[in-house]
Amino acid sequence: MTNEPMPAPVAATAHVNAPAWAAPATTPAERRAQKAAAQRAKNTDRGPVFPDRVPWVAVAVFTVISFGAGWLVCLPLWLSGEGLAHPAFGVIAFALMFTPTLATLVVVFFVRRPPRVGRLLGLVPFRPSGRTWLFIALAFVVFTVLPFAAMLLGQAMGLIRLDFAGLSGAAAYVEQVDPTGTLDAQTFMLIGILSLPFATLFSSFAAFGEELGWRGWLLPALRPLGTVPALVLTGVIWGLWHSPIILLGYNYGLTDLVGVACMVVFCVLGGFVIGWMRLRSASVWPAVIAHGAVNTATAQFLFFIDESELPVTPWGTFLGWPGWILLTLCVVAIVVTGQLRKQPAPGLTLAESREG
């Protein structure tokens, strides 16, 4: 035995309990693997995104608040007798879109609070950023092209007549808003089309008010029912929520339950595609952009309609038969190609999710 000091035991065991993903990474592949391992650890610590069972009490509270607040916001339209002609309709419609947000905040903070609110609602994490941006771009392109394609189909079906050459519909509108003639129809349409990305971004601010509720909270809450039932039921609730303005003739010009039923059909089909984007990307942001694009493009492309078709009826547009047909084809394509089985965990690629 010697009198030399023994090595400190701490130094020999300093990293025994350190997780594997904490070791220094030297290559890009190792760094990606390390980030994935760290994200898996967070996901395990914070629990599953989807509940084991549908929280029916929370769903009921969410539905009652969103519907009740929606009718309350729209009450001036009904009490005044002016309906959609009410001078404050734009402000009221904007406020209406944030009633699902109000319901969401009440549910997540006072009824059933999750470990991480932002994670449950699909606000975070943004990683993998490439996938999130890809689906944001896809949402913009798909829901900008579909309303235009629906009008082409509507013309082919004999439901509407378009005027691309003379732009008579746009000219009639320009004449109303600019009787001095300083703006022509061609310039008006060119400005409108070029500004679509910016208009969609602006529209998405209001769409966020809805999507935080429908695809942010409600869809994940209903997910234990199965993907298809959750998507369909979310669409039904979304469609019925529009009743306060649909019953005044909004969108379909019908003031009865037939108009509400038409809106439910559109919301089930459109909500299926938007909801798939939300589940496939593990993020609510593509759903927000998709919703904003629908509102913007559907309105903008109406100016291609021939003047003789004014006032515009919805049946030959994205809201009517052509839109329903195209959306149905999208739904079939999503189901047939097995896309519904591809639902990655938050912050992980599909491959990384399967590895875990």
CSV table of C-alpha atoms in Angstrom, one decimal:
chain,number,residue,atom,x,y,z
A,1,MET,CA,0.0,0.0,0.0
A,2,THR,CA,1.2,3.5,-0.8
A,3,ASN,CA,0.4,6.9,0.5
A,4,GLU,CA,-0.5,8.3,-3.0
A,5,PRO,CA,-4.0,9.8,-3.0
A,6,MET,CA,-6.8,7.8,-4.7
A,7,PRO,CA,-8.5,9.4,-7.7
A,8,ALA,CA,-11.7,11.2,-6.8
A,9,PRO,CA,-14.6,8.9,-7.4
A,10,VAL,CA,-16.8,11.7,-8.8
A,11,ALA,CA,-14.6,12.2,-11.8
A,12,ALA,CA,-14.9,8.5,-12.7
A,13,THR,CA,-18.7,8.5,-12.5
A,14,ALA,CA,-19.5,12.0,-13.6
A,15,HIS,CA,-21.5,11.0,-16.7
A,16,VAL,CA,-22.9,7.6,-15.6
A,17,ASN,CA,-26.4,9.0,-15.4
A,18,ALA,CA,-26.2,11.4,-18.3
A,19,PRO,CA,-28.7,10.7,-21.0
A,20,ALA,CA,-27.4,9.4,-24.4
A,21,TRP,CA,-28.6,12.5,-26.2
A,22,ALA,CA,-26.5,14.7,-23.9
A,23,ALA,CA,-23.2,13.4,-25.4
A,24,PRO,CA,-21.4,15.8,-27.8
A,25,ALA,CA,-22.4,15.3,-31.4
A,26,THR,CA,-19.8,15.6,-34.1
A,27,THR,CA,-21.7,15.0,-37.4
A,28,PRO,CA,-25.0,16.5,-38.8
A,29,ALA,CA,-26.6,13.0,-38.5
A,30,GLU,CA,-25.5,12.7,-34.9
A,31,ARG,CA,-26.8,16.2,-34.2
A,32,ARG,CA,-30.2,15.3,-35.7
A,33,ALA,CA,-30.4,12.1,-33.8
A,34,GLN,CA,-29.5,14.0,-30.6
A,35,LYS,CA,-32.3,16.5,-31.1
A,36,ALA,CA,-34.7,13.7,-31.9
A,37,ALA,CA,-33.7,11.9,-28.7
A,38,ALA,CA,-34.1,15.1,-26.7
A,39,GLN,CA,-37.5,15.7,-28.2
A,40,ARG,CA,-38.6,12.1,-27.4
A,41,ALA,CA,-37.6,12.7,-23.8
A,42,LYS,CA,-39.7,15.9,-23.7
A,43,ASN,CA,-42.7,14.1,-25.3
A,44,THR,CA,-42.4,11.3,-22.7
A,45,ASP,CA,-42.1,13.7,-19.9
A,46,ARG,CA,-45.1,15.8,-21.1
A,47,GLY,CA,-47.3,12.8,-21.9
A,48,PRO,CA,-49.2,12.0,-25.1
A,49,VAL,CA,-50.8,14.8,-27.2
A,50,PHE,CA,-54.0,13.0,-27.6
A,51,PRO,CA,-56.0,12.0,-24.5
A,52,ASP,CA,-56.6,8.3,-23.9
A,53,ARG,CA,-60.4,9.0,-23.8
A,54,VAL,CA,-62.5,11.8,-25.2
A,55,PRO,CA,-62.9,14.5,-22.5
A,56,TRP,CA,-66.6,14.8,-23.1
A,57,VAL,CA,-67.2,17.3,-20.3
A,58,ALA,CA,-64.5,19.6,-21.8
A,59,VAL,CA,-65.9,19.1,-25.3
A,60,ALA,CA,-69.4,20.0,-24.1
A,61,VAL,CA,-68.1,23.1,-22.4
A,62,PHE,CA,-66.2,24.1,-25.5
A,63,THR,CA,-69.2,23.6,-27.7
A,64,VAL,CA,-71.6,25.5,-25.5
A,65,ILE,CA,-69.2,28.5,-25.1
A,66,SER,CA,-68.3,28.7,-28.8
A,67,PHE,CA,-71.9,28.4,-29.9
A,68,GLY,CA,-73.3,30.6,-27.2
A,69,ALA,CA,-70.7,33.3,-27.7
A,70,GLY,CA,-71.3,33.1,-31.4
A,71,TRP,CA,-75.0,33.7,-31.1
A,72,LEU,CA,-74.4,36.5,-28.6
A,73,VAL,CA,-71.9,38.3,-30.9
A,74,CYS,CA,-74.4,38.0,-33.8
A,75,LEU,CA,-77.4,39.2,-31.8
A,76,PRO,CA,-77.2,42.8,-33.1
A,77,LEU,CA,-77.7,41.4,-36.7
A,78,TRP,CA,-80.9,39.7,-35.6
A,79,LEU,CA,-82.3,42.4,-33.2
A,80,SER,CA,-81.8,45.2,-35.7
A,81,GLY,CA,-83.7,43.4,-38.4
A,82,GLU,CA,-80.9,44.4,-40.8
A,83,GLY,CA,-79.2,41.1,-40.9
A,84,LEU,CA,-76.2,40.9,-43.2
A,85,ALA,CA,-76.8,44.6,-44.2
A,86,HIS,CA,-76.0,45.8,-40.7
A,87,PRO,CA,-73.3,48.5,-40.9
A,88,ALA,CA,-71.2,46.7,-38.4
A,89,PHE,CA,-71.4,43.3,-40.0
A,90,GLY,CA,-67.7,43.2,-40.8
A,91,VAL,CA,-66.7,43.8,-37.2
A,92,ILE,CA,-69.3,41.4,-36.0
A,93,ALA,CA,-68.1,38.6,-38.3
A,94,PHE,CA,-64.5,39.3,-37.2
A,95,ALA,CA,-65.5,39.0,-33.6
A,96,LEU,CA,-67.4,35.8,-34.3
A,97,MET,CA,-64.3,34.1,-35.6
A,98,PHE,CA,-62.6,34.5,-32.2
A,99,THR,CA,-65.4,32.8,-30.2
A,100,PRO,CA,-63.7,29.4,-30.6
A,101,THR,CA,-60.6,30.9,-29.2
A,102,LEU,CA,-62.5,32.1,-26.2
A,103,ALA,CA,-63.9,28.6,-25.7
A,104,THR,CA,-60.5,27.1,-26.0
A,105,LEU,CA,-58.9,29.3,-23.4
A,106,VAL,CA,-61.7,28.5,-21.0
A,107,VAL,CA,-61.3,24.8,-21.5
A,108,VAL,CA,-57.5,24.6,-21.3
A,109,PHE,CA,-57.1,26.9,-18.3
A,110,PHE,CA,-60.2,26.1,-16.2
A,111,VAL,CA,-61.7,22.8,-17.3
A,112,ARG,CA,-59.0,20.4,-18.4
A,113,ARG,CA,-55.5,21.9,-18.3
A,114,PRO,CA,-52.8,20.0,-20.2
A,115,PRO,CA,-49.2,19.8,-19.2
A,116,ARG,CA,-48.2,22.1,-22.1
A,117,VAL,CA,-51.0,24.2,-23.6
A,118,GLY,CA,-49.0,25.3,-26.7
A,119,ARG,CA,-48.0,21.7,-27.5
A,120,LEU,CA,-51.6,20.4,-27.2
A,121,LEU,CA,-52.9,23.2,-29.5
A,122,GLY,CA,-50.2,22.6,-32.1
A,123,LEU,CA,-48.6,26.0,-31.6
A,124,VAL,CA,-45.2,24.5,-30.7
A,125,PRO,CA,-42.8,22.9,-31.4
A,126,PHE,CA,-42.1,24.3,-34.9
A,127,ARG,CA,-39.5,21.5,-35.4
A,128,PRO,CA,-39.0,20.0,-37.8
A,129,SER,CA,-39.2,23.4,-39.5
A,130,GLY,CA,-38.9,21.9,-43.0
A,131,ARG,CA,-42.1,19.9,-42.6
A,132,THR,CA,-44.0,22.7,-41.0
A,133,TRP,CA,-43.1,25.2,-43.7
A,134,LEU,CA,-43.8,22.5,-46.4
A,135,PHE,CA,-47.3,22.1,-45.1
A,136,ILE,CA,-47.9,25.8,-44.7
A,137,ALA,CA,-46.9,26.2,-48.4
A,138,LEU,CA,-49.0,23.2,-49.4
A,139,ALA,CA,-52.0,24.7,-47.5
A,140,PHE,CA,-51.6,28.0,-49.3
A,141,VAL,CA,-51.3,26.5,-52.8
A,142,VAL,CA,-54.0,23.9,-52.4
A,143,PHE,CA,-56.6,26.2,-50.9
A,144,THR,CA,-55.8,28.9,-53.4
A,145,VAL,CA,-56.0,26.6,-56.4
A,146,LEU,CA,-59.1,24.7,-55.4
A,147,PRO,CA,-61.5,27.7,-55.4
A,148,PHE,CA,-60.2,28.7,-58.9
A,149,ALA,CA,-60.5,25.1,-60.1
A,150,ALA,CA,-64.0,24.9,-58.7
A,151,MET,CA,-65.1,27.8,-60.8
A,152,LEU,CA,-63.7,26.2,-63.9
A,153,LEU,CA,-65.6,23.0,-63.1
A,154,GLY,CA,-68.7,25.1,-62.3
A,155,GLN,CA,-68.6,26.6,-65.8
A,156,ALA,CA,-68.0,23.1,-67.3
A,157,MET,CA,-71.1,21.9,-65.5
A,158,GLY,CA,-73.1,24.8,-66.7
A,159,LEU,CA,-73.7,26.3,-63.3
A,160,ILE,CA,-71.9,29.6,-63.9
A,161,ARG,CA,-70.4,31.6,-66.7
A,162,LEU,CA,-67.0,33.1,-66.4
A,163,ASP,CA,-65.5,36.1,-68.3
A,164,PHE,CA,-61.7,36.0,-68.5
A,165,ALA,CA,-61.5,38.1,-71.6
A,166,GLY,CA,-63.7,41.1,-70.7
A,167,LEU,CA,-63.7,40.7,-66.9
A,168,SER,CA,-67.2,42.1,-67.0
A,169,GLY,CA,-67.9,41.1,-63.4
A,170,ALA,CA,-64.8,42.8,-62.1
A,171,ALA,CA,-65.6,45.9,-64.3
A,172,ALA,CA,-69.1,46.1,-62.7
A,173,TYR,CA,-67.5,46.0,-59.3
A,174,VAL,CA,-64.9,48.6,-60.1
A,175,GLU,CA,-67.5,50.9,-61.5
A,176,GLN,CA,-69.4,50.8,-58.2
A,177,VAL,CA,-66.3,51.5,-56.0
A,178,ASP,CA,-64.5,53.8,-58.4
A,179,PRO,CA,-67.0,55.7,-60.6
A,180,THR,CA,-64.3,58.1,-61.7
A,181,GLY,CA,-62.8,55.4,-63.9
A,182,THR,CA,-59.2,55.8,-62.6
A,183,LEU,CA,-59.0,52.0,-62.0
A,184,ASP,CA,-59.7,49.5,-64.8
A,185,ALA,CA,-60.8,45.9,-64.3
A,186,GLN,CA,-57.6,44.4,-65.6
A,187,THR,CA,-55.5,46.4,-63.2
A,188,PHE,CA,-57.9,45.5,-60.4
A,189,MET,CA,-57.6,41.8,-61.0
A,190,LEU,CA,-53.8,41.9,-61.5
A,191,ILE,CA,-53.4,43.7,-58.1
A,192,GLY,CA,-55.8,41.2,-56.5
A,193,ILE,CA,-54.0,38.1,-57.8
A,194,LEU,CA,-50.5,39.4,-57.0
A,195,SER,CA,-51.5,40.4,-53.5
A,196,LEU,CA,-53.1,37.0,-52.7
A,197,PRO,CA,-50.2,35.8,-50.5
A,198,PHE,CA,-50.4,39.1,-48.4
A,199,ALA,CA,-54.2,39.0,-48.3
A,200,THR,CA,-54.1,35.4,-47.2
A,201,LEU,CA,-51.6,36.3,-44.4
A,202,PHE,CA,-53.9,39.0,-43.3
A,203,SER,CA,-57.0,36.8,-43.5
A,204,SER,CA,-55.1,34.1,-41.5
A,205,PHE,CA,-55.0,36.4,-38.5
A,206,ALA,CA,-58.8,36.1,-38.3
A,207,ALA,CA,-58.7,32.4,-39.3
A,208,PHE,CA,-56.4,31.8,-36.3
A,209,GLY,CA,-59.3,32.7,-34.1
A,210,GLU,CA,-61.3,29.7,-35.4
A,211,GLU,CA,-58.5,27.3,-36.0
A,212,LEU,CA,-57.1,27.5,-32.5
A,213,GLY,CA,-60.4,26.0,-31.5
A,214,TRP,CA,-61.4,23.6,-34.3
A,215,ARG,CA,-58.1,22.1,-35.3
A,216,GLY,CA,-56.0,23.3,-32.4
A,217,TRP,CA,-58.1,21.9,-29.5
A,218,LEU,CA,-61.3,20.1,-30.7
A,219,LEU,CA,-59.7,17.8,-33.2
A,220,PRO,CA,-57.0,16.4,-30.8
A,221,ALA,CA,-59.7,16.1,-28.1
A,222,LEU,CA,-61.9,13.9,-30.3
A,223,ARG,CA,-58.9,12.0,-31.8
A,224,PRO,CA,-59.5,8.9,-29.4
A,225,LEU,CA,-62.7,8.3,-31.5
A,226,GLY,CA,-60.4,7.4,-34.4
A,227,THR,CA,-59.0,9.7,-37.1
A,228,VAL,CA,-62.0,9.7,-39.5
A,229,PRO,CA,-64.7,10.1,-36.8
A,230,ALA,CA,-62.7,12.9,-35.2
A,231,LEU,CA,-62.3,14.7,-38.5
A,232,VAL,CA,-66.0,14.3,-39.5
A,233,LEU,CA,-67.4,15.3,-36.0
A,234,THR,CA,-65.1,18.4,-35.9
A,235,GLY,CA,-66.4,19.4,-39.4
A,236,VAL,CA,-70.0,19.0,-38.3
A,237,ILE,CA,-69.5,21.1,-35.2
A,238,TRP,CA,-67.6,23.7,-37.3
A,239,GLY,CA,-70.5,23.9,-39.8
A,240,LEU,CA,-73.2,24.2,-37.2
A,241,TRP,CA,-71.3,26.9,-35.4
A,242,HIS,CA,-71.9,29.1,-38.5
A,243,SER,CA,-75.7,29.0,-38.0
A,244,PRO,CA,-76.1,32.6,-36.7
A,245,ILE,CA,-75.0,34.1,-40.0
A,246,ILE,CA,-76.0,31.2,-42.3
A,247,LEU,CA,-79.6,31.5,-41.2
A,248,LEU,CA,-79.4,35.2,-42.3
A,249,GLY,CA,-78.5,34.1,-45.8
A,250,TYR,CA,-74.7,34.2,-45.6
A,251,ASN,CA,-72.8,32.1,-48.2
A,252,TYR,CA,-75.8,30.2,-49.6
A,253,GLY,CA,-78.6,32.8,-49.6
A,254,LEU,CA,-80.8,30.4,-47.7
A,255,THR,CA,-82.4,31.3,-44.4
A,256,ASP,CA,-83.5,27.9,-43.3
A,257,LEU,CA,-81.9,24.6,-42.2
A,258,VAL,CA,-81.1,23.7,-45.8
A,259,GLY,CA,-78.5,26.5,-45.8
A,260,VAL,CA,-77.1,25.2,-42.5
A,261,ALA,CA,-76.9,21.7,-44.0
A,262,CYS,CA,-75.0,23.0,-47.0
A,263,MET,CA,-72.5,24.7,-44.7
A,264,VAL,CA,-72.1,21.5,-42.7
A,265,VAL,CA,-71.3,19.6,-45.9
A,266,PHE,CA,-68.7,22.1,-47.0
A,267,CYS,CA,-67.2,22.2,-43.5
A,268,VAL,CA,-67.0,18.4,-43.2
A,269,LEU,CA,-65.3,18.0,-46.6
A,270,GLY,CA,-63.0,21.1,-46.2
A,271,GLY,CA,-62.4,20.4,-42.5
A,272,PHE,CA,-61.3,16.8,-43.4
A,273,VAL,CA,-58.5,18.1,-45.6
A,274,ILE,CA,-57.5,20.9,-43.3
A,275,GLY,CA,-57.6,18.6,-40.3
A,276,TRP,CA,-55.4,16.1,-42.1
A,277,MET,CA,-52.8,18.8,-42.7
A,278,ARG,CA,-53.0,19.6,-38.9
A,279,LEU,CA,-52.4,15.9,-38.0
A,280,ARG,CA,-49.9,15.2,-40.6
A,281,SER,CA,-47.7,18.2,-39.7
A,282,ALA,CA,-48.4,18.0,-35.9
A,283,SER,CA,-48.9,21.8,-36.2
A,284,VAL,CA,-51.9,24.1,-36.3
A,285,TRP,CA,-50.2,26.6,-38.5
A,286,PRO,CA,-50.9,24.9,-41.8
A,287,ALA,CA,-54.6,24.8,-40.8
A,288,VAL,CA,-54.5,28.5,-40.1
A,289,ILE,CA,-53.1,29.3,-43.5
A,290,ALA,CA,-55.4,26.9,-45.3
A,291,HIS,CA,-58.4,28.6,-43.7
A,292,GLY,CA,-57.1,32.0,-44.5
A,293,ALA,CA,-56.5,31.0,-48.1
A,294,VAL,CA,-60.0,29.6,-48.5
A,295,ASN,CA,-61.5,32.9,-47.4
A,296,THR,CA,-59.3,35.0,-49.6
A,297,ALA,CA,-59.2,33.0,-52.8
A,298,THR,CA,-62.9,32.2,-52.8
A,299,ALA,CA,-63.8,35.9,-52.6
A,300,GLN,CA,-61.1,37.1,-55.0
A,301,PHE,CA,-61.9,34.7,-57.9
A,302,LEU,CA,-65.6,35.6,-57.8
A,303,PHE,CA,-64.6,38.6,-59.9
A,304,PHE,CA,-64.0,36.3,-62.9
A,305,ILE,CA,-67.7,35.7,-63.1
A,306,ASP,CA,-69.6,37.2,-66.0
A,307,GLU,CA,-71.6,40.3,-65.2
A,308,SER,CA,-74.8,38.5,-66.2
A,309,GLU,CA,-74.3,36.1,-63.3
A,310,LEU,CA,-74.4,38.9,-60.7
A,311,PRO,CA,-75.4,38.7,-57.9
A,312,VAL,CA,-73.3,35.6,-57.5
A,313,THR,CA,-74.9,32.4,-56.4
A,314,PRO,CA,-72.7,29.8,-54.7
A,315,TRP,CA,-73.7,26.7,-56.5
A,316,GLY,CA,-71.1,26.9,-59.2
A,317,THR,CA,-68.3,28.0,-56.9
A,318,PHE,CA,-66.1,26.4,-54.3
A,319,LEU,CA,-69.0,26.7,-51.7
A,320,GLY,CA,-71.3,24.7,-54.0
A,321,TRP,CA,-71.3,21.5,-56.1
A,322,PRO,CA,-67.9,22.0,-57.8
A,323,GLY,CA,-66.2,22.6,-54.5
A,324,TRP,CA,-67.8,19.7,-52.9
A,325,ILE,CA,-66.8,17.4,-55.7
A,326,LEU,CA,-63.1,18.6,-55.7
A,327,LEU,CA,-62.9,18.3,-51.9
A,328,THR,CA,-64.4,14.8,-52.0
A,329,LEU,CA,-61.7,13.8,-54.5
A,330,CYS,CA,-59.1,15.2,-52.1
A,331,VAL,CA,-60.6,13.3,-49.2
A,332,VAL,CA,-60.6,10.0,-51.2
A,333,ALA,CA,-57.0,10.6,-52.2
A,334,ILE,CA,-55.9,11.2,-48.6
A,335,VAL,CA,-57.7,8.0,-47.5
A,336,VAL,CA,-56.7,5.7,-50.4
A,337,THR,CA,-53.0,6.7,-50.2
A,338,GLY,CA,-52.9,5.9,-46.4
A,339,GLN,CA,-52.1,9.5,-45.4
A,340,LEU,CA,-54.3,9.2,-42.3
A,341,ARG,CA,-51.8,6.7,-40.8
A,342,LYS,CA,-49.0,9.2,-41.0
A,343,GLN,CA,-49.3,11.3,-37.8
A,344,PRO,CA,-46.0,12.2,-36.4
A,345,ALA,CA,-45.3,13.1,-32.8
A,346,PRO,CA,-44.7,16.8,-31.9
A,347,GLY,CA,-41.2,17.9,-32.9
A,348,LEU,CA,-40.3,14.6,-34.6
A,349,THR,CA,-40.3,13.6,-38.2
A,350,LEU,CA,-42.4,10.6,-39.2
A,351,ALA,CA,-39.4,8.3,-39.3
A,352,GLU,CA,-38.2,9.6,-35.9
A,353,SER,CA,-41.7,9.0,-34.4
A,354,ARG,CA,-41.7,5.4,-35.6
A,355,GLU,CA,-38.3,4.8,-34.1
A,356,GLY,CA,-39.5,5.9,-30.7
